[in-house]
């Protein structure tokens, strides 16, 4: 940093403090636990990331880095709080009609886009219609499958008419792939100049080097405390660690426990956060062959000690899990036919399947997509061998893995899948017979279809909890897949960073409450 | 007459170079398409499974993947002749612009590395050769062997870790400073990566120097020169080293060519936005135009360096000129 920059930095800090005092005095933060306590504001935060966003267009972003950046630039109708409860976003409130077929959103007033234009019902209608249109190729399109029509009732009200009740809709609207765009914008324009309603605006971008956001002074909520956030591309994780140690970078999120360990030091603290994403051995029953027999699948379930997989592949850093990982609907990991490894039972199941002499299952494994994949696969292979189940591993480069996975061209797959706060959004697309990922899941049944439909129809949280517990049990009893464990992410922050709240969905949305001491 | 031959041989070389480039173009084009996955599944990952056929078709049309292969190839090649290297949808910039930013970084890195390699390699090689099979020679060989056998990623990571954690010195953790923007910071940022790369190349240069010097010294003309009373220092520099330069230049040219494309690992570790990283990112994202055009630029640079090396022979070695 040059001297001139340092001086202006000081001035900005002073203005920032004043601003924060004014702000904390006159607003009540809805979802920002630390904002009121943080007196200091201002400063420039540098986040070390291994690659830069592959797109700046929110409806198509699935890459982790892209989602993290866009989350701070764009707004959604609903949002998640730190505990992943759905809270108001651009919609101040929403009402569901008695029959569950009409949802009316009341929009927040005084919201503007980065280009200064006003946000209103027309923009919501434009966005939702475009996301639902096939030609847009928006990745969240299926989340709107229950929506029959979107109507801008007046400037600040939007009415959604549904084909069937959809209790998961509010949660599904909270992801960045559902960002509200201005009806005047085109994808082409937004690719280079994001125009959102988020707490930050794009300041500068150098492809494959850095992307810098500046705080949005017109943001409808509490103005962000930081002046700028720079996502600096440092492709090698251990180089990020060394950049943190020398003080050039103040913030980084790691997935590899080994790297996280090396980052911890006098000036860097590492926070561990359990994640919604889960490691599983996917079994493709629909493909036929041995896995079509539930007894073979159950034999596999009984032959696997999940804690051992976790210990060998991920240094024990994580938690053994059942299907649903979100805190509000969490599955009991022990509720399955074989909660612990039981080779006798496995042999029994194999005998029932008429394969007492053993069976061979082919499994695809990706190399390089995430750190633990190959180790997991090898441990699974070793454990299953004890039960005369030969897991034949096919280790693939991640592009080849994705291709085979998408085409459902596998018997079994060692996979790390992303989780979602709402269990319908998480599994409805996999395990209902019409779900758009059902081919990949390789399993569905009339019972599951009925249960998922019930879950969407009910808006009573207690009842939904019961339904999804049943779904979880059904999946485990039929060993649709074998759920293994969830891992952690590690948020490394310099001691000067204050007010950041890590989330289980990996979101960096609380950069808006972060400050530098 | 002589000029005619020279011109013809240069012309021949240029034609051969163009042929090489065309070969590279075809090869890269086909190899890229042989890799599983396309830009769509690379961008969306497993989410691509959720695309309906119509959605996928819309995306394929957007990226031009719906065209037959030969149409894709010739439209790319045709565009190159008009100076259009293609467009990177990830960076939202033309490949030409991206390359114009990245190439100087790698060139600078390559030049610094070569300088460091020559500064280490030539004296070490001469020192080794001055007394073959002595302790001095052994020590030189060990240093050479270390340079060859310590992988760049290990040396780079270790240097960064030690310097950053013990001394807080890591200029590469800051944003990259271009040479003309901030020369001082740029030189600091280039220091470690150039050393890491240069140390690796020093070994082959040292070995080439040693062998060449030993060979030259065994020649009659050296004995004659010594007998005529040429001072040892002058003998070493002018007669021995002067003649040993040809293989050293060959080796240096070859290494320089490799450096242009092969600095990927070092650029990755030290986060230098060079051409190697551009290719790597392109491959990860299956950005066909980006990878194809960048590889072609690297090949072009390689060919030019080879041509220059050839021409340089003519300057240092009159025998080549006559051939």
mmCIF file of N, CA and C in Angstrom, chain A residues 5 20 35 37 83 130 159 178 182 188 221 231 261 309 327 344 390 397 403 416 466:
data_model
loop_
_atom_site.group_PDB
_atom_site.id
_atom_site.type_symbol
_atom_site.label_atom_id
_atom_site.label_comp_id
_atom_site.label_asym_id
_atom_site.label_seq_id
_atom_site.Cartn_x
_atom_site.Cartn_y
_atom_site.Cartn_z
ATOM 1 N N UNK A 5 -2.236 6.089 -0.259
ATOM 2 C CA UNK A 5 -3.357 5.175 -0.027
ATOM 3 C C UNK A 5 -3.571 5.023 1.471
ATOM 4 N N UNK A 20 -20.737 4.350 11.249
ATOM 5 C CA UNK A 20 -21.193 3.189 12.007
ATOM 6 C C UNK A 20 -21.923 3.623 13.269
ATOM 7 N N UNK A 35 -23.147 -6.723 14.552
ATOM 8 C CA UNK A 35 -23.060 -5.388 13.990
ATOM 9 C C UNK A 35 -23.173 -4.296 15.049
ATOM 10 N N UNK A 37 -22.257 -4.368 18.126
ATOM 11 C CA UNK A 37 -21.110 -4.271 19.026
ATOM 12 C C UNK A 37 -19.876 -3.701 18.338
ATOM 13 N N UNK A 83 -28.423 -19.068 11.168
ATOM 14 C CA UNK A 83 -28.813 -20.448 11.465
ATOM 15 C C UNK A 83 -29.592 -21.086 10.325
ATOM 16 N N UNK A 130 -38.104 -15.086 -16.352
ATOM 17 C CA UNK A 130 -36.904 -15.432 -17.123
ATOM 18 C C UNK A 130 -36.236 -16.681 -16.555
ATOM 19 N N UNK A 159 -47.724 -11.430 -6.900
ATOM 20 C CA UNK A 159 -48.519 -12.591 -6.542
ATOM 21 C C UNK A 159 -48.099 -13.793 -7.372
ATOM 22 N N UNK A 178 -31.337 -17.289 -7.729
ATOM 23 C CA UNK A 178 -32.663 -16.675 -7.807
ATOM 24 C C UNK A 178 -32.560 -15.162 -7.636
ATOM 25 N N UNK A 182 -32.661 -6.341 -12.682
ATOM 26 C CA UNK A 182 -33.478 -5.248 -13.194
ATOM 27 C C UNK A 182 -34.046 -5.641 -14.552
ATOM 28 N N UNK A 188 -25.898 -10.186 -21.314
ATOM 29 C CA UNK A 188 -24.665 -9.703 -21.911
ATOM 30 C C UNK A 188 -24.078 -8.536 -21.123
ATOM 31 N N UNK A 221 -30.352 -2.361 3.609
ATOM 32 C CA UNK A 221 -30.138 -2.799 4.994
ATOM 33 C C UNK A 221 -29.030 -1.987 5.629
ATOM 34 N N UNK A 231 -11.248 -9.998 -3.621
ATOM 35 C CA UNK A 231 -11.033 -11.439 -3.750
ATOM 36 C C UNK A 231 -9.770 -11.593 -4.595
ATOM 37 N N UNK A 261 -4.710 -26.484 9.220
ATOM 38 C CA UNK A 261 -3.800 -26.623 10.360
ATOM 39 C C UNK A 261 -2.565 -25.753 10.209
ATOM 40 N N UNK A 309 -14.266 -44.404 7.639
ATOM 41 C CA UNK A 309 -14.062 -43.654 6.390
ATOM 42 C C UNK A 309 -13.647 -42.227 6.722
ATOM 43 N N UNK A 327 -29.571 -28.085 9.931
ATOM 44 C CA UNK A 327 -29.799 -28.151 11.372
ATOM 45 C C UNK A 327 -31.273 -28.343 11.746
ATOM 46 N N UNK A 344 -21.910 -59.798 9.966
ATOM 47 C CA UNK A 344 -22.841 -60.940 9.947
ATOM 48 C C UNK A 344 -24.110 -60.570 9.210
ATOM 49 N N UNK A 390 -16.766 -56.698 -3.819
ATOM 50 C CA UNK A 390 -15.599 -56.138 -4.477
ATOM 51 C C UNK A 390 -15.986 -54.813 -5.139
ATOM 52 N N UNK A 397 -10.650 -38.202 -14.036
ATOM 53 C CA UNK A 397 -10.401 -36.753 -13.978
ATOM 54 C C UNK A 397 -11.764 -36.083 -13.775
ATOM 55 N N UNK A 403 -19.090 -35.819 -16.457
ATOM 56 C CA UNK A 403 -19.777 -36.331 -17.641
ATOM 57 C C UNK A 403 -20.510 -37.642 -17.363
ATOM 58 N N UNK A 416 -19.402 -36.061 -3.421
ATOM 59 C CA UNK A 416 -19.619 -34.997 -2.444
ATOM 60 C C UNK A 416 -20.701 -34.111 -3.038
ATOM 61 N N UNK A 466 -41.663 -33.936 10.755
ATOM 62 C CA UNK A 466 -42.036 -35.347 10.865
ATOM 63 C C UNK A 466 -41.959 -36.040 9.496
#
